[in-house]
Amino acid sequence: MITKRGKIRTWHYAHKHNTLNCSYETYLHKVAKHRLCERFSQYDSFAISFRVPCQCARMDTCHWADDSDICNWNAYTTFDLKAFYNKCAEEQTYNGYRADVLLYNESDKYPPVFLEICVSHPCSKEKIESGVKIVELTIKHETDIEDILNADVIKENDIVKFHNFERKYVKSDPE
């Protein structure tokens, strides 16, 4: 804060002009990182769910089989990241890339997962192509943060993207 002691207006305090610390983008980014770490640390579960391609298990023997949506579809697979990771840290580096939030295991048993916050800039192509598993969360408003954190599962959709997660092809009977 700085003091304003002019001759015309009443003396008062004002924020120092520092767009780095006061922009709405920076605010959302900081709050989202902090709240994600808080959520990871305080809850027993931190579940994610992403799409995997499925194909009818009877495709080879069915005379009706074709490449339509009836024989091929997407399903969701769900994992609890707390089953693999026991630590969470903001702004940590792994393999030369800085994560907004890094989920890792103290024993280094599993490669870490990055939680990346996209307020105005999505993950770089280079970071995505690094092979690191990334959950990219698009945040435009505080309510987006709350919606993500209040859900039982962080599910792939228009604002949540999963990069470099193995999407094994599943053969299954249609539901």
PDB file of N, CA and C in Angstrom, residues 1 56 96 125 132 137 159 171:
ATOM      1  N   MET A   1       0.854  -1.180   0.000  1.00  0.00           N
ATOM      2  CA  MET A   1       0.000   0.000   0.000  1.00  0.00           C
ATOM      3  C   MET A   1       0.897   1.239   0.000  1.00  0.00           C
ATOM      4  N   CYS A  56     -16.828 -53.176 -29.132  1.00  0.00           N
ATOM      5  CA  CYS A  56     -17.623 -54.334 -28.755  1.00  0.00           C
ATOM      6  C   CYS A  56     -16.757 -55.591 -28.818  1.00  0.00           C
ATOM      7  N   GLY A  96      13.041 -30.671 -15.995  1.00  0.00           N
ATOM      8  CA  GLY A  96      13.195 -29.392 -16.677  1.00  0.00           C
ATOM      9  C   GLY A  96      11.901 -28.634 -16.922  1.00  0.00           C
ATOM     10  N   LYS A 125       3.101 -26.718 -26.145  1.00  0.00           N
ATOM     11  CA  LYS A 125       3.226 -27.941 -26.931  1.00  0.00           C
ATOM     12  C   LYS A 125       4.432 -28.742 -26.438  1.00  0.00           C
ATOM     13  N   VAL A 132       5.206 -36.163 -19.760  1.00  0.00           N
ATOM     14  CA  VAL A 132       4.739 -36.075 -18.378  1.00  0.00           C
ATOM     15  C   VAL A 132       3.210 -36.094 -18.381  1.00  0.00           C
ATOM     16  N   LEU A 137      -6.430 -27.826 -16.219  1.00  0.00           N
ATOM     17  CA  LEU A 137      -7.717 -27.323 -15.752  1.00  0.00           C
ATOM     18  C   LEU A 137      -7.899 -25.877 -16.203  1.00  0.00           C
ATOM     19  N   ILE A 159     -13.439 -28.281 -19.924  1.00  0.00           N
ATOM     20  CA  ILE A 159     -12.472 -27.467 -19.176  1.00  0.00           C
ATOM     21  C   ILE A 159     -11.383 -28.285 -18.497  1.00  0.00           C
ATOM     22  N   LYS A 171     -11.969 -53.783 -24.952  1.00  0.00           N
ATOM     23  CA  LYS A 171     -12.998 -54.585 -25.616  1.00  0.00           C
ATOM     24  C   LYS A 171     -14.022 -54.925 -24.549  1.00  0.00           C
TER      25      LYS A 171
END
